[in-house]
mmCIF file of N, CA and C in Angstrom:
data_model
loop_
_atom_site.group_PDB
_atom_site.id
_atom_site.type_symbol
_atom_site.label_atom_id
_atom_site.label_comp_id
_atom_site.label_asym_id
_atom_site.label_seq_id
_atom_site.Cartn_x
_atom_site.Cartn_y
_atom_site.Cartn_z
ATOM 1 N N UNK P 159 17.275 -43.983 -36.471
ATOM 2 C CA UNK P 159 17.302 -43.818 -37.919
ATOM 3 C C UNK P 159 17.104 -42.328 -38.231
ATOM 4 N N UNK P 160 18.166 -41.900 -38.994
ATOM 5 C CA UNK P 160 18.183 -40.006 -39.423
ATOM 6 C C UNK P 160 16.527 -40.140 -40.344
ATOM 7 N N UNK P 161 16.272 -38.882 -40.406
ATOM 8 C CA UNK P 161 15.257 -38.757 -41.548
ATOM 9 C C UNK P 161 15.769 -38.987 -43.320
ATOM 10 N N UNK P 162 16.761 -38.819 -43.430
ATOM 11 C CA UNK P 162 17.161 -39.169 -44.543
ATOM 12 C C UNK P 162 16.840 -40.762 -44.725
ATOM 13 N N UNK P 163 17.575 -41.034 -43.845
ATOM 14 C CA UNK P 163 17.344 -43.053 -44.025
ATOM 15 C C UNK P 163 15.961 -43.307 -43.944
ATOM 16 N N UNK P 164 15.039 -42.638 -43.445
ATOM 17 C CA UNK P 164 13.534 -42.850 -42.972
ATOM 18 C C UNK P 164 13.186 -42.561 -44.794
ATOM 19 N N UNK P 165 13.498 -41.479 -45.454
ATOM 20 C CA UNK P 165 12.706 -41.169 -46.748
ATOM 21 C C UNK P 165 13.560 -41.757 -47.396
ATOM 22 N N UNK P 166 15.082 -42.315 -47.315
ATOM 23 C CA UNK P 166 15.455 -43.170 -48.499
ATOM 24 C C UNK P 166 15.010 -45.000 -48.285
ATOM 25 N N UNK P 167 14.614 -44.919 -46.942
ATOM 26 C CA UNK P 167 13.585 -45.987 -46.945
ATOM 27 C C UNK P 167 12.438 -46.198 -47.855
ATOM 28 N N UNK P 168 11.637 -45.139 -47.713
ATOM 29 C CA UNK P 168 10.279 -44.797 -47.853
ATOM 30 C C UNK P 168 10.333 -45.069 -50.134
ATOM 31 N N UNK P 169 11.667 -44.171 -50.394
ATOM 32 C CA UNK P 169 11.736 -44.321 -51.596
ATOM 33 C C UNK P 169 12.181 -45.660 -52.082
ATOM 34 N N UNK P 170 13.124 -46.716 -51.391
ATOM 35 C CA UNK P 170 13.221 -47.570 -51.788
ATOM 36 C C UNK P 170 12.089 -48.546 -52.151
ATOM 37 N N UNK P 171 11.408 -48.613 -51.053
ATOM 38 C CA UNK P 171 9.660 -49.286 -50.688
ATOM 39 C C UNK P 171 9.205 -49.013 -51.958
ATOM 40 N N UNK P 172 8.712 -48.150 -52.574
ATOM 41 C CA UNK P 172 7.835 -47.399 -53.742
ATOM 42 C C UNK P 172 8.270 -47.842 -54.902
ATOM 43 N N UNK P 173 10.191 -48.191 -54.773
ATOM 44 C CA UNK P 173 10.618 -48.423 -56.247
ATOM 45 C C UNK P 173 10.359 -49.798 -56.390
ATOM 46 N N UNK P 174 10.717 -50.305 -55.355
ATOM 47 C CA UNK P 174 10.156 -52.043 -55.666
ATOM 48 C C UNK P 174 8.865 -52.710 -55.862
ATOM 49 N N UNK P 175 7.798 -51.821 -55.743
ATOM 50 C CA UNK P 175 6.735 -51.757 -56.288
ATOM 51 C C UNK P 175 6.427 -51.472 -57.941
ATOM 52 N N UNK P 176 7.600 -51.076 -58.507
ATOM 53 C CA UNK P 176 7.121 -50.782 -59.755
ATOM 54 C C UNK P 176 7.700 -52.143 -60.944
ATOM 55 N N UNK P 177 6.967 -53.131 -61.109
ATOM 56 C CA UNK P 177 6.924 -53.762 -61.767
ATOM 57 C C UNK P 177 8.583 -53.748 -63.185
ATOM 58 N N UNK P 178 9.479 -54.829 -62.882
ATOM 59 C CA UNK P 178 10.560 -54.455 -64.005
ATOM 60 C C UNK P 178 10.251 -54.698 -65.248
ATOM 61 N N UNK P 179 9.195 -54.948 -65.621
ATOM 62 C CA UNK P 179 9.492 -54.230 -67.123
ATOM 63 C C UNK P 179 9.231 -52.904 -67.703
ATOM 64 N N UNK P 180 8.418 -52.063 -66.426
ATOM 65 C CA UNK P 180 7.978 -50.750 -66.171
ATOM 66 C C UNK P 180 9.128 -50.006 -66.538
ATOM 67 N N UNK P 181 10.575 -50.462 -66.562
ATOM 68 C CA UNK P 181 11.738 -49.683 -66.116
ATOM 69 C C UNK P 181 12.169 -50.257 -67.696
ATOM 70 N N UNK P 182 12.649 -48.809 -68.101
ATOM 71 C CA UNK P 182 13.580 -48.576 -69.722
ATOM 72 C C UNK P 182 14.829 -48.218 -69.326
ATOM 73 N N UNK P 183 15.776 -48.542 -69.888
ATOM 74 C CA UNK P 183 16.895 -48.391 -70.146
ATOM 75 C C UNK P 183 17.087 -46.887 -71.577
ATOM 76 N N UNK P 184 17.569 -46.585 -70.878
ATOM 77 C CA UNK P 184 18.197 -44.913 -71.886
ATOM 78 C C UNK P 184 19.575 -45.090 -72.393
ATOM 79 N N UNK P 185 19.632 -45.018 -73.433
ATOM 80 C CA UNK P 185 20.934 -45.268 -74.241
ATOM 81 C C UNK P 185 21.317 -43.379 -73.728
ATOM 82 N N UNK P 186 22.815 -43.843 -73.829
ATOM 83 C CA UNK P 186 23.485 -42.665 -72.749
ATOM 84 C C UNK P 186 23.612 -41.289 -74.380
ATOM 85 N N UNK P 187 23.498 -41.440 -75.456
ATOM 86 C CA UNK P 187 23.149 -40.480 -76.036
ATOM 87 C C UNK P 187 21.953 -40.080 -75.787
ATOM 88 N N UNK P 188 21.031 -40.479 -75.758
ATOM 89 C CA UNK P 188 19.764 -40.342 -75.716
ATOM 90 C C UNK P 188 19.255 -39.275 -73.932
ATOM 91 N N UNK P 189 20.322 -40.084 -72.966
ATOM 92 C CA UNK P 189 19.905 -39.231 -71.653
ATOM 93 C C UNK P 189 20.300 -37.716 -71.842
ATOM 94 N N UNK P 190 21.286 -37.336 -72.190
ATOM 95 C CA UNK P 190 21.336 -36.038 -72.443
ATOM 96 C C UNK P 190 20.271 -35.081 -72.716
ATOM 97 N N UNK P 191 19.267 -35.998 -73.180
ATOM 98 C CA UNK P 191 18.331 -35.000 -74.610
ATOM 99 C C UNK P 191 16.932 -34.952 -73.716
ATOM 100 N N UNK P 192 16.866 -36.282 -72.499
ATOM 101 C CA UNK P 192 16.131 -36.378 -71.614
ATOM 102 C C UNK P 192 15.880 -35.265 -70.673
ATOM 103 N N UNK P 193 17.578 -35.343 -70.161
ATOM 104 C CA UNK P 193 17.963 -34.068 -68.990
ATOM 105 C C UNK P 193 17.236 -33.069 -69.230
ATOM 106 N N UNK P 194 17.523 -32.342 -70.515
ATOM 107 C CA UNK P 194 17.472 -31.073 -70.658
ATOM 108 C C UNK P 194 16.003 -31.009 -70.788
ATOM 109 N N UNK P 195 15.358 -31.857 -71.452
ATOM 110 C CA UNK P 195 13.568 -32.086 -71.273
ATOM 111 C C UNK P 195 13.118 -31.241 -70.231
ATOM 112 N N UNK P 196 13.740 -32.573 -69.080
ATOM 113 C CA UNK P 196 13.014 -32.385 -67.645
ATOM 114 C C UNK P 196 13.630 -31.285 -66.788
ATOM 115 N N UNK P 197 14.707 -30.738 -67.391
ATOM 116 C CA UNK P 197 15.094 -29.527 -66.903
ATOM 117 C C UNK P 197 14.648 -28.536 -67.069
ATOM 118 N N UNK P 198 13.900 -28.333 -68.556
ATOM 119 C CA UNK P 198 12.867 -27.272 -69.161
ATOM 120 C C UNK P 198 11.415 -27.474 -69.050
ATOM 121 N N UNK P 199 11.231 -28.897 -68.654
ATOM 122 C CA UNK P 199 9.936 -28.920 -67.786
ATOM 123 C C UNK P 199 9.857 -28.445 -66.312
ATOM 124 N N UNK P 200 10.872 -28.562 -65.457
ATOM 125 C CA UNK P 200 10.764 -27.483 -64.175
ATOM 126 C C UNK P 200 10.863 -26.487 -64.352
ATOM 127 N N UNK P 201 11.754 -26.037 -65.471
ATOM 128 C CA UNK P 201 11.504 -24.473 -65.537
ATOM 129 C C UNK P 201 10.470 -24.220 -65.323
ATOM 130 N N UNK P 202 9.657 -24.335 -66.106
ATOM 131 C CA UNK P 202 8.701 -23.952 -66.481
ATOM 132 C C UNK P 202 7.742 -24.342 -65.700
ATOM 133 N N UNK P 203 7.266 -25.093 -65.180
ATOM 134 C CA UNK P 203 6.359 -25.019 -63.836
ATOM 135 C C UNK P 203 7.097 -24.435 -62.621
ATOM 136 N N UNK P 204 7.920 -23.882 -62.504
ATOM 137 C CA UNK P 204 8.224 -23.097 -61.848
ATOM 138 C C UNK P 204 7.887 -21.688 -62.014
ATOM 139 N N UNK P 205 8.227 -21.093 -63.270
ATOM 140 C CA UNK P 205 7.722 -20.344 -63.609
ATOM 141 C C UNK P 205 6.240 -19.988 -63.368
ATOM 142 N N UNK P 206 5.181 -21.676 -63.561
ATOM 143 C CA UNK P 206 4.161 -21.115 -63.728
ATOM 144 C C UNK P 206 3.659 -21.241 -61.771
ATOM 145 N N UNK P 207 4.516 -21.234 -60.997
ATOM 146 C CA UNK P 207 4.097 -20.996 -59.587
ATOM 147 C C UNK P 207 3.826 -22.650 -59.223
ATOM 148 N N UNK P 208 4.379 -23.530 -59.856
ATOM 149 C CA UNK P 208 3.749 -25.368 -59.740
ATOM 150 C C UNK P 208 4.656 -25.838 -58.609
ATOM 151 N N UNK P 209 6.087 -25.056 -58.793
ATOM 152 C CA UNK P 209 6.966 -25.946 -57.866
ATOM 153 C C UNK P 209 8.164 -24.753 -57.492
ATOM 154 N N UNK P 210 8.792 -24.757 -56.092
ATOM 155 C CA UNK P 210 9.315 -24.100 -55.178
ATOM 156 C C UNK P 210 10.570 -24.190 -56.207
ATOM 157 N N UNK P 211 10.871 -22.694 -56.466
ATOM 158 C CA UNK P 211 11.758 -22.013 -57.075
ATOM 159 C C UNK P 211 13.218 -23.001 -56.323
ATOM 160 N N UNK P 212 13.199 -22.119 -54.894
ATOM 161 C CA UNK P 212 13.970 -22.430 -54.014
ATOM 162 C C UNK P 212 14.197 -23.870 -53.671
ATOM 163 N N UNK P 213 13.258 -24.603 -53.989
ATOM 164 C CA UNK P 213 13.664 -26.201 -53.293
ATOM 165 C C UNK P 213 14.276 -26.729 -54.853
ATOM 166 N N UNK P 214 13.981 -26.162 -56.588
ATOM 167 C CA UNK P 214 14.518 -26.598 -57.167
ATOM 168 C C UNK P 214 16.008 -26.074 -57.749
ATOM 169 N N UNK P 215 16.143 -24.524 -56.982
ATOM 170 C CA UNK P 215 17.742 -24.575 -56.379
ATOM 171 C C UNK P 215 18.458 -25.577 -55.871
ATOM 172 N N UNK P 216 18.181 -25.763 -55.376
ATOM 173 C CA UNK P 216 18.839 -26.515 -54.149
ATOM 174 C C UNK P 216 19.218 -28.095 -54.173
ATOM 175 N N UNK P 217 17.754 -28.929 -55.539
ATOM 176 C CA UNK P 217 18.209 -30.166 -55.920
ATOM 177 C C UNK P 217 19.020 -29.846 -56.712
ATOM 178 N N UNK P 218 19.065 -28.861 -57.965
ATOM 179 C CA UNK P 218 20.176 -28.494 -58.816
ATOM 180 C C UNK P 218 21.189 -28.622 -58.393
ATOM 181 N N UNK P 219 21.838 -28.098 -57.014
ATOM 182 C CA UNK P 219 23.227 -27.674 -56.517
ATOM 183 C C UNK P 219 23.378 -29.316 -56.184
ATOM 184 N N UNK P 220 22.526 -30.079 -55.852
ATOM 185 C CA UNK P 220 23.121 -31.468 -55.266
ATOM 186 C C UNK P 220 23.499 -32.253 -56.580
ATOM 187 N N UNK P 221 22.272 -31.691 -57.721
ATOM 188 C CA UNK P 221 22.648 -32.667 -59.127
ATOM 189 C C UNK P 221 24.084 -32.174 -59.577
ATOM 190 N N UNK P 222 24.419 -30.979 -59.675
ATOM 191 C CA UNK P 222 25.652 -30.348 -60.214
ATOM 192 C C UNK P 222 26.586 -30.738 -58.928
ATOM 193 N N UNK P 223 26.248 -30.779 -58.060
ATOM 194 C CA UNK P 223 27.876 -31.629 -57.014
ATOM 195 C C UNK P 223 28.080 -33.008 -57.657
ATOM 196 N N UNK P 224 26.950 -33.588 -57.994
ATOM 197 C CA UNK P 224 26.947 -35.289 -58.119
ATOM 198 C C UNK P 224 27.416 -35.266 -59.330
ATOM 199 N N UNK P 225 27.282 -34.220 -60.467
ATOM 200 C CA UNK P 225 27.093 -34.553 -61.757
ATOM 201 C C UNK P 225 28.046 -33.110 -62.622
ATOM 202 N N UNK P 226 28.956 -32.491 -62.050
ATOM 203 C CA UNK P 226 28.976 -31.052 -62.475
ATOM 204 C C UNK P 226 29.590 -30.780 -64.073
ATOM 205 N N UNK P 227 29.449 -32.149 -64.371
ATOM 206 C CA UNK P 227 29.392 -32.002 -66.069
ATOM 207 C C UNK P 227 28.070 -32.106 -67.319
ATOM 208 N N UNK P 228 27.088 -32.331 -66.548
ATOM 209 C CA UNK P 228 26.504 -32.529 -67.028
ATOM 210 C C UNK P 228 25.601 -30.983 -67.762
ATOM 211 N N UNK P 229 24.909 -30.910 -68.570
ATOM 212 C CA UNK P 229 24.698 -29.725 -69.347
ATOM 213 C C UNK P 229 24.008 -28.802 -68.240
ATOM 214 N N UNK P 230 22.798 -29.201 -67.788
ATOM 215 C CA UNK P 230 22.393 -28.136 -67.505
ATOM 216 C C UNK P 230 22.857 -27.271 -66.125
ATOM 217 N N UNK P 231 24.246 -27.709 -65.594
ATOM 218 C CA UNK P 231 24.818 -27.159 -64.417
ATOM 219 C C UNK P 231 25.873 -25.889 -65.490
ATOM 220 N N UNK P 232 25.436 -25.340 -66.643
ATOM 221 C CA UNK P 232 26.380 -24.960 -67.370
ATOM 222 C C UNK P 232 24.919 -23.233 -67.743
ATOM 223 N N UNK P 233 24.212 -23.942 -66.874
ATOM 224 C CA UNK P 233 23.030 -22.770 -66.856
ATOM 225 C C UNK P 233 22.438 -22.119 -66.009
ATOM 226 N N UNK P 234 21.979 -20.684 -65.932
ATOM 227 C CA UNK P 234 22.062 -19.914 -64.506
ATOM 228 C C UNK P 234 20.411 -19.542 -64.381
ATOM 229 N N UNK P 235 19.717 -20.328 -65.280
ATOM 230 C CA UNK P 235 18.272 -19.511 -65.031
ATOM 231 C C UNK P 235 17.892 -20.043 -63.712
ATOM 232 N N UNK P 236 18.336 -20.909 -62.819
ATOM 233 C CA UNK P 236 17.824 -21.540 -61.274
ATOM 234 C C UNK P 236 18.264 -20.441 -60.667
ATOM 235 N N UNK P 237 19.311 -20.044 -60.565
ATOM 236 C CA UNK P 237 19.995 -19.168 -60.311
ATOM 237 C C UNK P 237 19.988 -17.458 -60.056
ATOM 238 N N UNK P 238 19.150 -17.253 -60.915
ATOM 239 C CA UNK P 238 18.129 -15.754 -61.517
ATOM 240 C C UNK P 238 17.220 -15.376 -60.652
ATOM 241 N N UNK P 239 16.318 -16.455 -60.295
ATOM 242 C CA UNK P 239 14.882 -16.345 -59.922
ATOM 243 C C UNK P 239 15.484 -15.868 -58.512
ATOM 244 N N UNK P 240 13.913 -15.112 -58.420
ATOM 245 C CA UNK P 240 13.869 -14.150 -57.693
ATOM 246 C C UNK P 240 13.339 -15.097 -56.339
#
């Protein structure tokens, strides 16, 4: 078993633990407004030294392969940092 399959194991395990009514449904106007939330919430603990500049490069480039329409692949501040 690769390590990938070992931690998409590991994540599957964790999600089935979370009780379904725990889980909301996002009306697809509404995810947009989410994205950009949690996109300006890593900024910003990034900024404040909370989370690896570089490792949140790098999920970016996989979200923008998976997703490269989505808004915030249309922004270069991941990109900047030093």
């Amino acid at each position: 078993m690769s390590q990938f399959d070992r931690v998409l194991q590991i994540i599957r395990t964790a999600d089935s633990t979370i009780p379904p009514m725990a889980w909301i449904d996002i009306e697809p106007e509404d995810a947009v407004k989410y994205t950009l939330m949690l996109r300006e919430s890593r900024v910003q603990l990034a900024q404040q030294g909370l989370y690896d500049k570089r490792g949140l490069k790098v999920i970016k480039r996989i979200r923008c392969h998976v997703n490269p329409a989505d808004p915030e692949c249309q922004t270069k501040s991941e990109e900047e940092w030093k």
